[in-house]
PDB file of C-alpha atoms in Angstrom:
ATOM      1  CA  PRO A   1      30.777 -61.898  29.221  1.00  0.00           C
ATOM      2  CA  GLY A   2      29.444 -60.818  32.351  1.00  0.00           C
ATOM      3  CA  SER A   3      29.552 -57.534  34.979  1.00  0.00           C
ATOM      4  CA  PHE A   4      32.355 -54.167  34.072  1.00  0.00           C
ATOM      5  CA  LYS A   5      34.149 -53.865  36.762  1.00  0.00           C
ATOM      6  CA  GLY A   6      36.671 -51.312  36.931  1.00  0.00           C
ATOM      7  CA  GLY A   7      34.823 -48.483  36.012  1.00  0.00           C
ATOM      8  CA  VAL A   8      36.225 -46.048  33.905  1.00  0.00           C
ATOM      9  CA  ASN A   9      39.507 -46.873  35.341  1.00  0.00           C
ATOM     10  CA  ARG A  10      39.833 -49.791  33.343  1.00  0.00           C
ATOM     11  CA  VAL A  11      39.286 -48.632  29.954  1.00  0.00           C
ATOM     12  CA  PRO A  12      42.119 -47.610  28.480  1.00  0.00           C
ATOM     13  CA  GLY A  13      42.068 -43.958  27.511  1.00  0.00           C
ATOM     14  CA  LEU A  14      37.970 -43.841  28.281  1.00  0.00           C
ATOM     15  CA  LYS A  15      38.778 -41.083  31.595  1.00  0.00           C
ATOM     16  CA  ASP A  16      41.239 -38.789  28.767  1.00  0.00           C
ATOM     17  CA  HIS A  17      38.226 -38.997  26.576  1.00  0.00           C
ATOM     18  CA  SER A  18      35.457 -38.154  28.835  1.00  0.00           C
ATOM     19  CA  ALA A  19      38.530 -34.829  30.628  1.00  0.00           C
ATOM     20  CA  ARG A  20      38.537 -33.485  26.499  1.00  0.00           C
ATOM     21  CA  GLN A  21      34.653 -33.977  25.993  1.00  0.00           C
ATOM     22  CA  LYS A  22      34.170 -31.965  29.034  1.00  0.00           C
ATOM     23  CA  GLN A  23      36.866 -29.144  28.077  1.00  0.00           C
ATOM     24  CA  MET A  24      35.437 -29.251  24.157  1.00  0.00           C
ATOM     25  CA  TYR A  25      31.360 -28.438  26.197  1.00  0.00           C
ATOM     26  CA  GLU A  26      32.835 -25.805  28.732  1.00  0.00           C
ATOM     27  CA  ALA A  27      34.915 -24.630  25.729  1.00  0.00           C
ATOM     28  CA  ASN A  28      31.675 -24.700  23.203  1.00  0.00           C
ATOM     29  CA  SER A  29      29.863 -23.162  26.274  1.00  0.00           C
ATOM     30  CA  GLU A  30      31.510 -19.777  26.367  1.00  0.00           C
ATOM     31  CA  LEU A  31      31.296 -19.753  22.879  1.00  0.00           C
ATOM     32  CA  CYS A  32      27.946 -20.176  22.869  1.00  0.00           C
ATOM     33  CA  LYS A  33      27.779 -17.142  25.706  1.00  0.00           C
ATOM     34  CA  SER A  34      29.570 -14.859  23.938  1.00  0.00           C
ATOM     35  CA  ALA A  35      27.044 -14.889  20.608  1.00  0.00           C
ATOM     36  CA  GLU A  36      24.208 -14.526  22.744  1.00  0.00           C
ATOM     37  CA  ARG A  37      25.744 -11.611  24.320  1.00  0.00           C
ATOM     38  CA  ARG A  38      26.527 -10.463  20.778  1.00  0.00           C
ATOM     39  CA  TYR A  39      23.383 -10.997  19.501  1.00  0.00           C
ATOM     40  CA  THR A  40      22.156  -8.682  22.659  1.00  0.00           C
ATOM     41  CA  GLU A  41      24.247  -6.108  21.121  1.00  0.00           C
ATOM     42  CA  LEU A  42      22.926  -6.321  17.827  1.00  0.00           C
ATOM     43  CA  GLN A  43      19.497  -7.019  18.089  1.00  0.00           C
ATOM     44  CA  HIS A  44      19.419  -3.262  20.454  1.00  0.00           C
ATOM     45  CA  GLN A  45      21.347  -1.655  17.985  1.00  0.00           C
ATOM     46  CA  CYS A  46      19.435  -3.439  14.953  1.00  0.00           C
ATOM     47  CA  ASN A  47      16.030  -1.519  17.656  1.00  0.00           C
ATOM     48  CA  ARG A  48      18.132   2.211  17.478  1.00  0.00           C
ATOM     49  CA  HIS A  49      18.583   2.046  13.472  1.00  0.00           C
ATOM     50  CA  ALA A  50      14.938   1.042  13.052  1.00  0.00           C
ATOM     51  CA  THR A  51      14.302   3.823  15.428  1.00  0.00           C
ATOM     52  CA  GLU A  52      16.714   6.123  13.501  1.00  0.00           C
ATOM     53  CA  LEU A  53      15.069   4.862   9.975  1.00  0.00           C
ATOM     54  CA  LYS A  54      11.374   5.713  10.887  1.00  0.00           C
ATOM     55  CA  SER A  55      12.595   9.399  11.879  1.00  0.00           C
ATOM     56  CA  MET A  56      14.530   9.397   8.474  1.00  0.00           C
ATOM     57  CA  ASP A  57      11.465   7.843   6.140  1.00  0.00           C
ATOM     58  CA  SER A  58       9.398  11.707   8.537  1.00  0.00           C
ATOM     59  CA  MET A  59      12.247  13.962   7.971  1.00  0.00           C
ATOM     60  CA  CYS A  60      12.859  12.178   3.959  1.00  0.00           C
ATOM     61  CA  ASP A  61       9.168  12.937   3.080  1.00  0.00           C
ATOM     62  CA  TRP A  62       9.269  16.267   4.785  1.00  0.00           C
ATOM     63  CA  HIS A  63      12.290  17.097   2.382  1.00  0.00           C
ATOM     64  CA  HIS A  64      10.830  16.026  -0.811  1.00  0.00           C
ATOM     65  CA  SER A  65       7.506  18.097  -0.707  1.00  0.00           C
ATOM     66  CA  GLU A  66       9.872  21.000   0.777  1.00  0.00           C
ATOM     67  CA  ALA A  67      11.896  20.364  -2.867  1.00  0.00           C
ATOM     68  CA  CYS A  68       8.624  19.638  -5.349  1.00  0.00           C
ATOM     69  CA  LEU A  69       7.495  22.703  -3.960  1.00  0.00           C
ATOM     70  CA  GLU A  70      10.027  25.476  -4.730  1.00  0.00           C
ATOM     71  CA  TRP A  71      11.182  22.972  -7.627  1.00  0.00           C
ATOM     72  CA  SER A  72      11.791  25.483 -10.463  1.00  0.00           C
ATOM     73  CA  SER A  73      14.142  27.860  -8.569  1.00  0.00           C
ATOM     74  CA  TYR A  74      15.614  25.218  -6.912  1.00  0.00           C
ATOM     75  CA  VAL A  75      16.462  23.069 -10.608  1.00  0.00           C
ATOM     76  CA  ASN A  76      17.127  26.373 -11.820  1.00  0.00           C
ATOM     77  CA  CYS A  77      19.875  26.700  -9.126  1.00  0.00           C
ATOM     78  CA  VAL A  78      21.101  23.937  -9.428  1.00  0.00           C
ATOM     79  CA  THR A  79      21.334  23.849 -12.635  1.00  0.00           C
ATOM     80  CA  LYS A  80      23.149  26.926 -13.249  1.00  0.00           C
ATOM     81  CA  THR A  81      25.417  25.644 -10.734  1.00  0.00           C
ATOM     82  CA  LEU A  82      26.541  22.379 -11.694  1.00  0.00           C
ATOM     83  CA  CYS A  83      27.071  23.409 -15.548  1.00  0.00           C
ATOM     84  CA  ALA A  84      29.158  26.379 -14.488  1.00  0.00           C
ATOM     85  CA  ALA A  85      31.249  23.914 -12.542  1.00  0.00           C
ATOM     86  CA  TYR A  86      31.364  20.944 -15.276  1.00  0.00           C
ATOM     87  CA  LYS A  87      32.687  24.335 -17.475  1.00  0.00           C
ATOM     88  CA  SER A  88      35.301  25.049 -15.086  1.00  0.00           C
ATOM     89  CA  CYS A  89      36.573  21.647 -14.324  1.00  0.00           C
ATOM     90  CA  ARG A  90      37.400  20.715 -17.890  1.00  0.00           C
ATOM     91  CA  ASP A  91      38.880  23.725 -18.866  1.00  0.00           C
ATOM     92  CA  ASP A  92      41.185  23.002 -16.069  1.00  0.00           C
ATOM     93  CA  LYS A  93      41.055  19.680 -17.091  1.00  0.00           C
ATOM     94  CA  ASP A  94      41.707  20.802 -21.033  1.00  0.00           C
ATOM     95  CA  ALA A  95      44.951  22.655 -19.827  1.00  0.00           C
ATOM     96  CA  GLU A  96      45.944  20.090 -17.565  1.00  0.00           C
ATOM     97  CA  TYR A  97      46.129  17.553 -20.915  1.00  0.00           C
ATOM     98  CA  ASP A  98      47.762  19.462 -23.161  1.00  0.00           C
ATOM     99  CA  GLN A  99      50.876  21.043 -20.192  1.00  0.00           C
ATOM    100  CA  ALA A 100      50.926  17.199 -19.836  1.00  0.00           C
ATOM    101  CA  MET A 101      51.042  15.922 -23.476  1.00  0.00           C
ATOM    102  CA  GLY A 102      53.445  18.872 -23.974  1.00  0.00           C
ATOM    103  CA  GLN A 103      55.608  16.498 -20.983  1.00  0.00           C
ATOM    104  CA  VAL A 104      54.713  13.495 -23.067  1.00  0.00           C
ATOM    105  CA  THR A 105      56.381  15.014 -26.176  1.00  0.00           C
ATOM    106  CA  GLU A 106      59.929  16.337 -24.818  1.00  0.00           C
ATOM    107  CA  LEU A 107      60.355  12.876 -23.070  1.00  0.00           C
ATOM    108  CA  VAL A 108      59.544  11.089 -25.717  1.00  0.00           C
ATOM    109  CA  LYS A 109      62.042  12.943 -28.063  1.00  0.00           C
ATOM    110  CA  ASP A 110      64.858  12.778 -25.375  1.00  0.00           C
ATOM    111  CA  ARG A 111      64.557   9.288 -25.322  1.00  0.00           C
ATOM    112  CA  LYS A 112      64.520   8.714 -28.596  1.00  0.00           C
ATOM    113  CA  ASN A 113      67.881  11.341 -28.713  1.00  0.00           C
ATOM    114  CA  GLU A 114      69.583   8.684 -25.765  1.00  0.00           C
ATOM    115  CA  TRP A 115      68.617   5.476 -27.635  1.00  0.00           C
ATOM    116  CA  THR A 116      69.917   6.722 -30.944  1.00  0.00           C
ATOM    117  CA  SER A 117      73.147   7.735 -28.784  1.00  0.00           C
ATOM    118  CA  THR A 118      73.538   4.805 -27.296  1.00  0.00           C
ATOM    119  CA  GLN A 119      73.040   2.913 -30.299  1.00  0.00           C
ATOM    120  CA  THR A 120      75.352   4.833 -31.799  1.00  0.00           C
ATOM    121  CA  ILE A 121      78.510   4.188 -29.258  1.00  0.00           C
ATOM    122  CA  LYS A 122      77.641   0.559 -29.770  1.00  0.00           C
ATOM    123  CA  CYS A 123      77.767   0.288 -32.895  1.00  0.00           C
ATOM    124  CA  ALA A 124      81.046   2.285 -33.159  1.00  0.00           C
ATOM    125  CA  LEU A 125      82.982   0.291 -30.692  1.00  0.00           C
ATOM    126  CA  MET A 126      82.137  -2.889 -32.248  1.00  0.00           C
ATOM    127  CA  THR A 127      83.293  -1.448 -35.203  1.00  0.00           C
ATOM    128  CA  TYR A 128      86.807  -0.866 -33.275  1.00  0.00           C
ATOM    129  CA  LYS A 129      86.532  -4.524 -32.410  1.00  0.00           C
ATOM    130  CA  ARG A 130      86.472  -5.398 -35.517  1.00  0.00           C
ATOM    131  CA  ASN A 131      88.848  -2.570 -37.880  1.00  0.00           C
ATOM    132  CA  LYS A 132      91.108  -1.470 -35.281  1.00  0.00           C
ATOM    133  CA  SER A 133      90.096   1.855 -36.060  1.00  0.00           C
ATOM    134  CA  LEU A 134      86.884   4.212 -35.913  1.00  0.00           C
ATOM    135  CA  GLU A 135      85.999   6.943 -39.603  1.00  0.00           C
ATOM    136  CA  GLU A 136      84.413   9.505 -39.716  1.00  0.00           C
ATOM    137  CA  SER A 137      82.128   7.598 -41.776  1.00  0.00           C
ATOM    138  CA  ASP A 138      81.621   4.695 -39.984  1.00  0.00           C
ATOM    139  CA  LEU A 139      80.150   7.313 -37.114  1.00  0.00           C
ATOM    140  CA  ASP A 140      77.789   8.322 -39.736  1.00  0.00           C
ATOM    141  CA  ALA A 141      76.651   5.001 -41.257  1.00  0.00           C
ATOM    142  CA  CYS A 142      76.506   3.736 -37.445  1.00  0.00           C
ATOM    143  CA  GLY A 143      73.928   6.817 -36.910  1.00  0.00           C
ATOM    144  CA  ARG A 144      71.624   5.654 -39.754  1.00  0.00           C
ATOM    145  CA  ASN A 145      68.765   3.883 -39.824  1.00  0.00           C
ATOM    146  CA  ILE A 146      68.355   3.283 -35.763  1.00  0.00           C
ATOM    147  CA  ASP A 147      64.325   2.470 -34.695  1.00  0.00           C
ATOM    148  CA  THR A 148      63.375   4.483 -32.911  1.00  0.00           C
ATOM    149  CA  GLU A 149      59.887   4.374 -34.105  1.00  0.00           C
ATOM    150  CA  TRP A 150      58.453   2.098 -30.866  1.00  0.00           C
ATOM    151  CA  LEU A 151      59.827   4.331 -28.543  1.00  0.00           C
ATOM    152  CA  ASP A 152      56.094   6.790 -29.298  1.00  0.00           C
ATOM    153  CA  LEU A 153      53.616   6.551 -27.502  1.00  0.00           C
ATOM    154  CA  HIS A 154      50.362   6.519 -29.261  1.00  0.00           C
ATOM    155  CA  LYS A 155      48.252  10.183 -27.768  1.00  0.00           C
ATOM    156  CA  VAL A 156      45.205   9.380 -26.125  1.00  0.00           C
ATOM    157  CA  ASP A 157      42.550  11.730 -26.617  1.00  0.00           C
ATOM    158  CA  MET A 158      40.552  13.203 -24.188  1.00  0.00           C
ATOM    159  CA  PRO A 159      36.297  12.317 -24.051  1.00  0.00           C
ATOM    160  CA  PRO A 160      34.153  14.853 -25.753  1.00  0.00           C
ATOM    161  CA  ARG A 161      33.445  18.218 -24.081  1.00  0.00           C
ATOM    162  CA  LEU A 162      29.704  17.615 -22.229  1.00  0.00           C
ATOM    163  CA  THR A 163      27.067  19.556 -22.897  1.00  0.00           C
ATOM    164  CA  CYS A 164      25.219  21.766 -20.185  1.00  0.00           C
ATOM    165  CA  ASP A 165      21.584  22.074 -20.643  1.00  0.00           C
ATOM    166  CA  GLU A 166      21.072  25.364 -18.023  1.00  0.00           C
ATOM    167  CA  ARG A 167      16.669  25.009 -17.961  1.00  0.00           C
ATOM    168  CA  ALA A 168      15.233  24.260 -15.497  1.00  0.00           C
ATOM    169  CA  THR A 169      12.886  20.941 -16.666  1.00  0.00           C
ATOM    170  CA  MET A 170      11.076  19.176 -13.949  1.00  0.00           C
ATOM    171  CA  PRO A 171      12.699  17.216 -12.465  1.00  0.00           C
ATOM    172  CA  GLU A 172      12.157  13.571 -12.210  1.00  0.00           C
ATOM    173  CA  TYR A 173      11.753  13.119  -8.081  1.00  0.00           C
ATOM    174  CA  CYS A 174       8.470  15.181  -8.349  1.00  0.00           C
ATOM    175  CA  SER A 175       6.731  12.855 -10.770  1.00  0.00           C
ATOM    176  CA  ALA A 176       3.751  11.074  -9.361  1.00  0.00           C
ATOM    177  CA  SER A 177       6.097   7.949 -11.004  1.00  0.00           C
ATOM    178  CA  PHE A 178       9.313   8.489  -8.860  1.00  0.00           C
ATOM    179  CA  VAL A 179       6.533   9.584  -6.153  1.00  0.00           C
ATOM    180  CA  SER A 180       4.901   6.010  -5.890  1.00  0.00           C
ATOM    181  CA  GLN A 181       8.321   3.924  -6.250  1.00  0.00           C
ATOM    182  CA  ILE A 182       9.807   5.667  -3.270  1.00  0.00           C
ATOM    183  CA  SER A 183       6.259   5.596  -1.066  1.00  0.00           C
ATOM    184  CA  ASN A 184       7.062   1.515  -1.863  1.00  0.00           C
ATOM    185  CA  ALA A 185       9.932   1.466  -1.385  1.00  0.00           C
ATOM    186  CA  ALA A 186       9.436   3.505   2.454  1.00  0.00           C
ATOM    187  CA  ALA A 187       7.001   0.506   3.019  1.00  0.00           C
ATOM    188  CA  GLN A 188       8.567  -2.192   1.941  1.00  0.00           C
ATOM    189  CA  ALA A 189      12.120  -0.895   4.170  1.00  0.00           C
ATOM    190  CA  LYS A 190       9.533  -0.587   7.464  1.00  0.00           C
ATOM    191  CA  LYS A 191       8.448  -4.000   6.990  1.00  0.00           C
ATOM    192  CA  HIS A 192      11.643  -5.920   6.651  1.00  0.00           C
ATOM    193  CA  VAL A 193      12.372  -3.429  10.091  1.00  0.00           C
ATOM    194  CA  GLU A 194       9.035  -4.169  11.810  1.00  0.00           C
ATOM    195  CA  GLY A 195       8.419  -7.676  10.419  1.00  0.00           C
TER     196      GLY A 195
END
């Protein structure tokens, strides 16, 4: 028990441990510098987006005012356009559905015929193997009572056609409560971006 002689070189593994610690410090230092660069880059992006948000907020207010001033013609036009688009789309889909159901019906019929044929052939081969002969009556017996019901595909009905009202109504976006909600949401967004 006295003084420590020999320093780092005399304690086994201490020099290696110090070198590893130095390497870890340098690696972590690089990670920190990289994270700081990324933070600065993201801060610039955030500032740019905040500026864009303020600009978009002003544009949104202007567009909202314009839309509410012309709501009657706007809603009439859009509603009629949407109703016509829905009717056209629904007519197309109804025709596609009818065509697909026709194809499904034919496919089911073909599958049932194939299943009946394979089961009849299988039965005929087993009868021939057992009796060493095959009569017409054997084939008739093999073709009877073959279950094909499990091959039926159950029809999926189209959803009901929606009604479309082409009359203009006061749009929700012009109501006082909606304008108040939008104003509150915009104020919250500004506070979040600026704060």
